[in-house]
Amino acid sequence: MKNILVTGGLGFIGSHTVVELHHRGYNPIIVDNLSNSQEEVLNRLKKITGTQFTFLNIDLVDFDKTRQIFSDQIIDGVIHFAAYKAVGESVEKPLDYYENNLGSLINLLKLSQEFRVSNFIFSSSCTVYGQPDRLPVDESFPKLPAESPYGKTKQVCEEIIEDYCKSNPDFKAISLRYFNPTGAHESALIGELPLGIPNNLVPFITQTAAGIREKLNVFGGDYNTPDGTCIRDYIHVVDLANAHIAALEHAEKMDTNYDMFNVGTGKGNSVLEVIQSFEKVTGISLNYEIVDRRPGDIEKIYADTKKVNSILGWKAERDLDNMMKTAWEWQKSLSIKE
Ligand code: WQD
């Protein structure tokens, strides 16, 4: 059984990936410093899979402690999710973002080199594209100047990995550029746990429906889109988790040693379409209002998925209604717990 180090494995995408790795016969080893996750997720993972996974509470910026992981375990591959990800906070605390997101990546690459771990999957983002001048956006599009230190860390991390791959032909790495991950596991035992007031649309919708927030502000109704609201490519977190397994399998056999793939559905939906889907599947009428644009938002983006479909053999299977339904089931399970 192959051991896969999953950094950030108790987080939203990491925890769903742990479940899918387990289903596919891998042994995930979870590293997480709980900076934006809870240890309770480990119990939930056990409930879903019947397995107690190895969990190491380690900060990957600490080289010596991270080195200990590699010397204690046999590691066959790394999926690196652990990173700070709040766009606004990154503007306030750019040094924290550079230190954490770049420092942890560099430590993992150095240790992969020392311990000859050759398969590496990196969590990147469609944010590397900025607002592309035509759509859908494919992997050959240029990276536009990042809007935030957070976005810059994703661009720079991709470049660090690419440079390192050039220096070490035995090392195989893939960056997955996520579009907008949402939804939750169908068990409703794991899902997104935003800290404080959510920045992202779907947690804000579900919290509004649950009565935790009074009203959803829809940022901008005057964009150049059919209904005036922004368009994104929402992707179910379980589909996204499965893309990591497809990437791991591909990394082992690919001819080049670095590649990157969009992970989205290829379909754009507006904010109002997301709200309509939520209302349809839950029967709840959402309290929302169209307000001013949010600074820094791009108007529309969705993925060209030809490359990921053909080379990784991966395709999104779950639609927007399923994302809304599972996100709502997850939200309701939280309310019951409280
Ligand atoms: C989606 C749409 C908002 C909240 C994400 C990540 C970010 C970065 C890029 C990750 C937009 C609208 C939102 C609300 C709203 N990437 N909205 N009311 O902006 O695509 O950013 O991808 O690597 O970290 O967050 O996602 O969910 O914030 O917004 O109207 O209360 O919903 O304006 O059009 P976004 P989002």
CSV table of C-alpha atoms and ligand atoms in Angstrom, one decimal:
chain,number,residue,atom,x,y,z
A,1,MET,CA,0.0,0.0,0.0
A,2,LYS,CA,1.4,3.4,-1.0
A,3,ASN,CA,1.9,6.0,1.7
A,4,ILE,CA,0.8,9.5,0.6
A,5,LEU,CA,1.7,12.5,2.8
A,6,VAL,CA,-1.3,14.8,2.7
A,7,THR,CA,-0.4,18.2,4.1
A,8,GLY,CA,-3.4,20.2,5.3
A,9,GLY,CA,-5.2,16.8,5.4
A,10,LEU,CA,-7.7,18.0,8.0
A,11,GLY,CA,-8.8,21.0,5.9
A,12,PHE,CA,-11.7,21.2,3.4
A,13,ILE,CA,-10.2,19.8,0.3
A,14,GLY,CA,-7.5,17.8,2.1
A,15,SER,CA,-10.0,15.8,4.3
A,16,HIS,CA,-12.1,14.9,1.2
A,17,THR,CA,-9.0,13.8,-0.6
A,18,VAL,CA,-8.0,11.6,2.4
A,19,VAL,CA,-11.3,9.7,2.0
A,20,GLU,CA,-10.9,9.2,-1.7
A,21,LEU,CA,-7.3,8.1,-1.3
A,22,HIS,CA,-8.4,5.5,1.2
A,23,HIS,CA,-11.2,4.3,-1.1
A,24,ARG,CA,-8.5,3.8,-3.9
A,25,GLY,CA,-6.2,1.7,-1.7
A,26,TYR,CA,-3.7,4.4,-0.6
A,27,ASN,CA,-2.6,5.0,2.9
A,28,PRO,CA,-2.8,8.8,3.6
A,29,ILE,CA,-0.6,10.2,6.3
A,30,ILE,CA,-2.0,13.5,7.5
A,31,VAL,CA,0.1,16.5,8.5
A,32,ASP,CA,-1.8,19.5,9.7
A,33,ASN,CA,-1.0,22.3,12.2
A,34,LEU,CA,-4.7,23.0,12.9
A,35,SER,CA,-4.2,26.6,11.9
A,36,ASN,CA,-7.5,26.5,10.0
A,37,SER,CA,-8.9,23.1,10.8
A,38,GLN,CA,-10.1,21.0,13.7
A,39,GLU,CA,-8.8,17.7,15.1
A,40,GLU,CA,-12.4,16.5,15.3
A,41,VAL,CA,-12.1,16.0,11.5
A,42,LEU,CA,-9.9,13.0,12.2
A,43,ASN,CA,-12.8,11.3,14.1
A,44,ARG,CA,-15.1,12.1,11.2
A,45,LEU,CA,-12.6,10.6,8.8
A,46,LYS,CA,-12.7,7.4,10.9
A,47,LYS,CA,-16.5,7.4,10.9
A,48,ILE,CA,-16.5,7.6,7.1
A,49,THR,CA,-13.7,5.1,6.4
A,50,GLY,CA,-13.5,2.9,9.5
A,51,THR,CA,-9.8,3.8,9.6
A,52,GLN,CA,-7.7,5.6,12.1
A,53,PHE,CA,-5.2,7.6,10.0
A,54,THR,CA,-1.8,8.7,11.1
A,55,PHE,CA,-2.0,12.4,12.1
A,56,LEU,CA,1.0,14.6,12.7
A,57,ASN,CA,0.4,18.1,14.1
A,58,ILE,CA,3.5,19.7,12.6
A,59,ASP,CA,4.1,23.1,11.1
A,60,LEU,CA,5.8,22.5,7.8
A,61,VAL,CA,7.8,25.8,8.1
A,62,ASP,CA,9.8,24.0,10.8
A,63,PHE,CA,12.4,22.2,8.8
A,64,ASP,CA,13.6,19.9,11.5
A,65,LYS,CA,10.2,18.7,12.5
A,66,THR,CA,9.2,18.2,8.9
A,67,ARG,CA,12.4,16.3,8.3
A,68,GLN,CA,11.4,13.9,11.1
A,69,ILE,CA,8.2,13.0,9.2
A,70,PHE,CA,10.3,11.9,6.2
A,71,SER,CA,12.8,10.0,8.3
A,72,ASP,CA,10.1,8.2,10.4
A,73,GLN,CA,7.8,7.2,7.5
A,74,ILE,CA,8.2,5.7,4.1
A,75,ILE,CA,6.6,8.2,1.8
A,76,ASP,CA,5.7,7.4,-1.8
A,77,GLY,CA,4.1,10.7,-2.8
A,78,VAL,CA,3.1,14.1,-1.4
A,79,ILE,CA,-0.1,16.0,-1.9
A,80,HIS,CA,0.5,19.5,-0.6
A,81,PHE,CA,-2.6,21.4,0.4
A,82,ALA,CA,-1.4,23.2,3.5
A,83,ALA,CA,-1.3,26.9,2.9
A,84,TYR,CA,-2.9,30.2,4.1
A,85,LYS,CA,-5.6,31.1,1.7
A,86,ALA,CA,-7.5,34.2,2.7
A,87,VAL,CA,-7.1,36.8,0.0
A,88,GLY,CA,-7.9,39.9,2.2
A,89,GLU,CA,-5.7,38.7,5.1
A,90,SER,CA,-2.8,38.2,2.7
A,91,VAL,CA,-3.0,41.9,1.9
A,92,GLU,CA,-2.8,42.7,5.7
A,93,LYS,CA,-0.1,40.1,6.4
A,94,PRO,CA,1.9,39.6,3.3
A,95,LEU,CA,5.1,38.3,5.1
A,96,ASP,CA,3.1,35.6,7.0
A,97,TYR,CA,1.8,34.5,3.6
A,98,TYR,CA,5.2,34.4,1.9
A,99,GLU,CA,6.8,32.7,4.9
A,100,ASN,CA,4.2,30.1,5.3
A,101,ASN,CA,3.2,29.3,1.7
A,102,LEU,CA,6.7,29.5,0.2
A,103,GLY,CA,8.6,28.2,3.3
A,104,SER,CA,6.5,25.0,3.6
A,105,LEU,CA,6.8,24.2,-0.1
A,106,ILE,CA,10.6,24.7,-0.1
A,107,ASN,CA,11.0,22.5,3.0
A,108,LEU,CA,8.9,19.8,1.4
A,109,LEU,CA,10.8,19.9,-1.9
A,110,LYS,CA,14.2,19.8,-0.1
A,111,LEU,CA,13.1,16.8,1.9
A,112,SER,CA,11.6,15.1,-1.2
A,113,GLN,CA,15.0,15.4,-2.7
A,114,GLU,CA,16.8,14.1,0.3
A,115,PHE,CA,14.5,11.1,0.8
A,116,ARG,CA,14.0,10.5,-2.9
A,117,VAL,CA,10.2,11.0,-2.9
A,118,SER,CA,9.4,11.6,-6.6
A,119,ASN,CA,5.7,12.3,-6.9
A,120,PHE,CA,4.4,15.7,-5.8
A,121,ILE,CA,0.9,17.2,-6.3
A,122,PHE,CA,0.5,20.9,-5.6
A,123,SER,CA,-2.7,22.8,-4.8
A,124,SER,CA,-2.8,25.7,-7.1
A,125,SER,CA,-5.6,28.0,-8.2
A,126,CYS,CA,-7.3,29.5,-11.2
A,127,THR,CA,-6.3,32.8,-9.5
A,128,VAL,CA,-3.0,32.5,-11.4
A,129,TYR,CA,-4.8,33.5,-14.6
A,130,GLY,CA,-6.3,36.8,-13.3
A,131,GLN,CA,-9.1,37.9,-15.7
A,132,PRO,CA,-8.2,36.2,-19.0
A,133,ASP,CA,-9.0,38.0,-22.2
A,134,ARG,CA,-11.0,35.2,-23.6
A,135,LEU,CA,-12.8,32.1,-22.2
A,136,PRO,CA,-12.7,29.3,-21.4
A,137,VAL,CA,-9.2,29.6,-20.0
A,138,ASP,CA,-6.7,26.8,-20.8
A,139,GLU,CA,-3.4,25.9,-19.2
A,140,SER,CA,-1.4,27.7,-21.9
A,141,PHE,CA,-2.8,31.1,-21.0
A,142,PRO,CA,-0.3,33.5,-19.4
A,143,LYS,CA,-0.3,34.1,-15.7
A,144,LEU,CA,-1.4,37.7,-15.2
A,145,PRO,CA,0.0,39.9,-12.3
A,146,ALA,CA,-1.6,38.6,-9.1
A,147,GLU,CA,-4.2,40.8,-7.3
A,148,SER,CA,-3.0,39.8,-3.8
A,149,PRO,CA,0.0,38.3,-2.0
A,150,TYR,CA,-2.0,35.1,-1.6
A,151,GLY,CA,-2.4,34.9,-5.4
A,152,LYS,CA,1.3,35.7,-5.8
A,153,THR,CA,2.2,32.8,-3.5
A,154,LYS,CA,0.4,30.4,-5.8
A,155,GLN,CA,2.2,31.7,-8.9
A,156,VAL,CA,5.6,31.7,-7.3
A,157,CYS,CA,5.1,28.2,-5.8
A,158,GLU,CA,4.3,26.9,-9.2
A,159,GLU,CA,7.5,28.5,-10.6
A,160,ILE,CA,9.6,27.1,-7.7
A,161,ILE,CA,8.3,23.6,-8.4
A,162,GLU,CA,8.9,24.0,-12.1
A,163,ASP,CA,12.5,25.3,-11.6
A,164,TYR,CA,13.2,22.5,-9.2
A,165,CYS,CA,11.8,19.9,-11.7
A,166,LYS,CA,14.3,21.2,-14.3
A,167,SER,CA,17.2,20.6,-11.9
A,168,ASN,CA,16.0,17.1,-11.0
A,169,PRO,CA,14.7,14.9,-13.9
A,170,ASP,CA,13.7,12.1,-11.5
A,171,PHE,CA,11.2,14.4,-9.7
A,172,LYS,CA,7.6,14.4,-11.0
A,173,ALA,CA,5.3,17.2,-10.1
A,174,ILE,CA,1.8,18.4,-11.1
A,175,SER,CA,0.1,21.6,-10.2
A,176,LEU,CA,-3.7,21.4,-10.1
A,177,ARG,CA,-5.4,24.8,-10.7
A,178,TYR,CA,-8.7,24.6,-8.8
A,179,PHE,CA,-11.6,26.7,-9.9
A,180,ASN,CA,-14.2,27.2,-7.1
A,181,PRO,CA,-14.4,24.2,-4.9
A,182,THR,CA,-17.7,23.7,-3.0
A,183,GLY,CA,-20.2,21.1,-1.8
A,184,ALA,CA,-19.4,18.5,0.8
A,185,HIS,CA,-19.1,14.7,1.4
A,186,GLU,CA,-22.5,13.0,1.0
A,187,SER,CA,-22.2,11.6,4.6
A,188,ALA,CA,-22.4,15.3,5.8
A,189,LEU,CA,-19.6,14.3,8.2
A,190,ILE,CA,-17.0,16.6,6.6
A,191,GLY,CA,-17.2,19.8,4.7
A,192,GLU,CA,-16.0,23.4,4.7
A,193,LEU,CA,-15.5,25.0,8.1
A,194,PRO,CA,-14.9,28.7,7.5
A,195,LEU,CA,-13.5,30.7,10.4
A,196,GLY,CA,-15.7,33.7,11.3
A,197,ILE,CA,-17.6,35.5,8.5
A,198,PRO,CA,-17.2,33.5,5.3
A,199,ASN,CA,-15.6,35.2,2.3
A,200,ASN,CA,-16.8,32.6,-0.2
A,201,LEU,CA,-20.2,32.5,-1.7
A,202,VAL,CA,-21.5,29.1,-0.9
A,203,PRO,CA,-20.7,29.1,2.9
A,204,PHE,CA,-22.3,32.5,3.0
A,205,ILE,CA,-25.4,31.2,1.3
A,206,THR,CA,-25.7,28.2,3.6
A,207,GLN,CA,-25.1,30.3,6.8
A,208,THR,CA,-27.7,32.8,5.6
A,209,ALA,CA,-30.2,30.0,5.1
A,210,ALA,CA,-29.4,28.6,8.5
A,211,GLY,CA,-30.1,32.0,10.1
A,212,ILE,CA,-26.5,32.6,11.1
A,213,ARG,CA,-26.2,35.5,8.7
A,214,GLU,CA,-29.2,37.8,8.1
A,215,LYS,CA,-28.7,38.4,4.4
A,216,LEU,CA,-26.4,37.5,1.5
A,217,ASN,CA,-24.9,40.5,-0.3
A,218,VAL,CA,-24.5,39.7,-4.0
A,219,PHE,CA,-21.5,41.7,-5.0
A,220,GLY,CA,-22.4,43.6,-8.2
A,221,GLY,CA,-25.3,43.3,-10.6
A,222,ASP,CA,-23.9,45.3,-13.4
A,223,TYR,CA,-21.2,43.1,-14.8
A,224,ASN,CA,-21.1,42.3,-18.5
A,225,THR,CA,-22.7,38.9,-18.0
A,226,PRO,CA,-26.3,37.6,-19.0
A,227,ASP,CA,-27.8,38.4,-15.5
A,228,GLY,CA,-25.2,41.1,-14.4
A,229,THR,CA,-23.6,38.9,-11.7
A,230,CYS,CA,-20.1,37.3,-11.8
A,231,ILE,CA,-19.5,33.9,-13.3
A,232,ARG,CA,-17.4,31.2,-11.8
A,233,ASP,CA,-16.7,27.5,-12.4
A,234,TYR,CA,-18.0,25.7,-9.3
A,235,ILE,CA,-16.5,22.3,-8.7
A,236,HIS,CA,-17.7,19.6,-6.2
A,237,VAL,CA,-15.0,19.0,-3.6
A,238,VAL,CA,-15.3,15.2,-4.0
A,239,ASP,CA,-14.7,15.5,-7.8
A,240,LEU,CA,-11.8,17.7,-7.0
A,241,ALA,CA,-10.4,15.2,-4.5
A,242,ASN,CA,-10.6,12.5,-7.1
A,243,ALA,CA,-8.6,14.7,-9.5
A,244,HIS,CA,-5.6,14.4,-7.1
A,245,ILE,CA,-5.7,10.6,-7.3
A,246,ALA,CA,-5.8,10.8,-11.1
A,247,ALA,CA,-2.8,13.3,-10.9
A,248,LEU,CA,-0.8,11.0,-8.6
A,249,GLU,CA,-1.3,8.0,-11.0
A,250,HIS,CA,-0.4,10.2,-14.0
A,251,ALA,CA,2.7,11.7,-12.3
A,252,GLU,CA,4.3,8.2,-12.0
A,253,LYS,CA,4.2,7.6,-15.7
A,254,MET,CA,4.4,11.0,-17.3
A,255,ASP,CA,7.2,11.7,-19.8
A,256,THR,CA,7.8,15.3,-18.8
A,257,ASN,CA,8.5,15.9,-15.1
A,258,TYR,CA,6.3,18.9,-14.6
A,259,ASP,CA,2.8,19.7,-15.7
A,260,MET,CA,-0.3,21.6,-14.7
A,261,PHE,CA,-4.0,21.0,-15.1
A,262,ASN,CA,-7.2,23.0,-14.7
A,263,VAL,CA,-9.7,21.4,-12.3
A,264,GLY,CA,-13.2,22.6,-13.0
A,265,THR,CA,-16.4,21.5,-14.7
A,266,GLY,CA,-15.9,23.7,-17.7
A,267,LYS,CA,-19.2,25.4,-17.1
A,268,GLY,CA,-19.7,28.9,-15.7
A,269,ASN,CA,-22.5,29.8,-13.4
A,270,SER,CA,-23.5,33.2,-12.2
A,271,VAL,CA,-24.0,34.2,-8.6
A,272,LEU,CA,-27.8,34.3,-9.2
A,273,GLU,CA,-27.7,30.9,-10.8
A,274,VAL,CA,-26.0,29.5,-7.7
A,275,ILE,CA,-28.7,31.0,-5.5
A,276,GLN,CA,-31.5,29.6,-7.8
A,277,SER,CA,-29.9,26.2,-7.6
A,278,PHE,CA,-29.7,26.4,-3.8
A,279,GLU,CA,-33.4,27.5,-3.5
A,280,LYS,CA,-34.5,24.8,-5.9
A,281,VAL,CA,-32.8,21.9,-4.1
A,282,THR,CA,-33.6,23.1,-0.6
A,283,GLY,CA,-37.0,24.7,-1.0
A,284,ILE,CA,-35.6,27.6,1.0
A,285,SER,CA,-36.1,31.2,-0.2
A,286,LEU,CA,-32.8,33.0,0.4
A,287,ASN,CA,-32.7,36.5,1.7
A,288,TYR,CA,-30.3,38.4,-0.6
A,289,GLU,CA,-29.7,41.8,-2.0
A,290,ILE,CA,-27.6,43.0,-5.0
A,291,VAL,CA,-25.1,45.5,-3.6
A,292,ASP,CA,-21.9,47.2,-5.0
A,293,ARG,CA,-19.2,45.3,-6.6
A,294,ARG,CA,-16.5,43.8,-4.3
A,295,PRO,CA,-13.1,45.3,-5.1
A,296,GLY,CA,-10.7,42.8,-6.8
A,297,ASP,CA,-13.4,40.5,-8.2
A,298,ILE,CA,-13.0,39.3,-11.7
A,299,GLU,CA,-16.0,39.4,-13.9
A,300,LYS,CA,-16.0,35.8,-15.3
A,301,ILE,CA,-13.9,32.8,-15.5
A,302,TYR,CA,-14.4,29.1,-16.3
A,303,ALA,CA,-12.1,26.3,-17.2
A,304,ASP,CA,-11.2,24.7,-20.5
A,305,THR,CA,-11.0,21.1,-19.2
A,306,LYS,CA,-9.8,19.3,-22.4
A,307,LYS,CA,-6.3,18.8,-21.0
A,308,VAL,CA,-7.4,17.3,-17.6
A,309,ASN,CA,-10.2,15.2,-19.3
A,310,SER,CA,-7.9,13.7,-21.9
A,311,ILE,CA,-4.5,13.4,-20.1
A,312,LEU,CA,-5.6,12.6,-16.5
A,313,GLY,CA,-8.8,10.9,-17.7
A,314,TRP,CA,-10.7,12.8,-15.0
A,315,LYS,CA,-14.0,14.5,-15.5
A,316,ALA,CA,-16.3,16.3,-13.0
A,317,GLU,CA,-19.4,14.1,-12.3
A,318,ARG,CA,-21.4,16.2,-9.8
A,319,ASP,CA,-23.5,19.2,-10.9
A,320,LEU,CA,-24.3,22.4,-9.2
A,321,ASP,CA,-27.5,21.1,-7.7
A,322,ASN,CA,-25.5,18.3,-6.0
A,323,MET,CA,-23.0,20.9,-4.7
A,324,MET,CA,-25.8,22.9,-3.2
A,325,LYS,CA,-27.6,19.9,-1.7
A,326,THR,CA,-24.5,18.5,0.0
A,327,ALA,CA,-23.3,21.9,1.2
A,328,TRP,CA,-26.7,22.4,2.8
A,329,GLU,CA,-26.7,19.0,4.4
A,330,TRP,CA,-23.3,19.8,5.8
A,331,GLN,CA,-24.5,23.1,7.1
A,332,LYS,CA,-27.5,21.5,8.8
A,333,SER,CA,-25.3,18.9,10.5
A,334,LEU,CA,-23.3,21.8,12.0
A,335,SER,CA,-26.4,23.5,13.3
A,336,ILE,CA,-27.6,20.2,14.9
A,337,LYS,CA,-24.2,19.8,16.6
A,338,GLU,CA,-24.4,23.3,18.1
B,1,WQD,C1,-17.6,33.8,-5.9
B,1,WQD,C2,-18.6,34.8,-6.4
B,1,WQD,C3,-18.3,37.0,-5.6
B,1,WQD,C4,-19.5,36.2,-1.5
B,1,WQD,C5,-12.0,32.2,-5.0
B,1,WQD,C6,-11.3,32.1,-3.7
B,1,WQD,C7,-10.0,32.8,-3.7
B,1,WQD,C8,-9.2,32.5,-4.9
B,1,WQD,C9,-10.0,32.6,-6.2
B,1,WQD,C10,-8.3,30.3,-4.5
B,1,WQD,C11,-18.0,36.2,-6.8
B,1,WQD,C12,-19.7,36.5,-5.2
B,1,WQD,C13,-19.2,36.0,-2.8
B,1,WQD,C14,-20.6,36.9,-1.1
B,1,WQD,C15,-21.1,37.3,-3.4
B,1,WQD,N1,-8.7,31.3,-4.9
B,1,WQD,N2,-20.0,36.6,-3.7
B,1,WQD,N3,-21.4,37.5,-2.0
B,1,WQD,O1,-14.0,35.3,-5.7
B,1,WQD,O2,-13.9,33.3,-7.2
B,1,WQD,O3,-12.4,33.5,-5.1
B,1,WQD,O4,-11.2,31.9,-6.1
B,1,WQD,O5,-7.3,29.8,-4.7
B,1,WQD,O6,-9.3,32.5,-2.6
B,1,WQD,O7,-12.0,32.5,-2.6
B,1,WQD,O8,-14.8,33.0,-4.9
B,1,WQD,O9,-16.6,32.4,-3.4
B,1,WQD,O10,-15.4,34.5,-2.9
B,1,WQD,O11,-16.9,34.4,-4.8
B,1,WQD,O12,-21.8,37.9,-4.2
B,1,WQD,O13,-20.9,37.1,0.1
B,1,WQD,O14,-19.6,35.1,-5.4
B,1,WQD,O15,-18.4,38.4,-5.8
B,1,WQD,O16,-18.6,36.7,-7.9
B,1,WQD,P1,-13.8,33.9,-5.8
B,1,WQD,P2,-15.9,33.6,-3.9
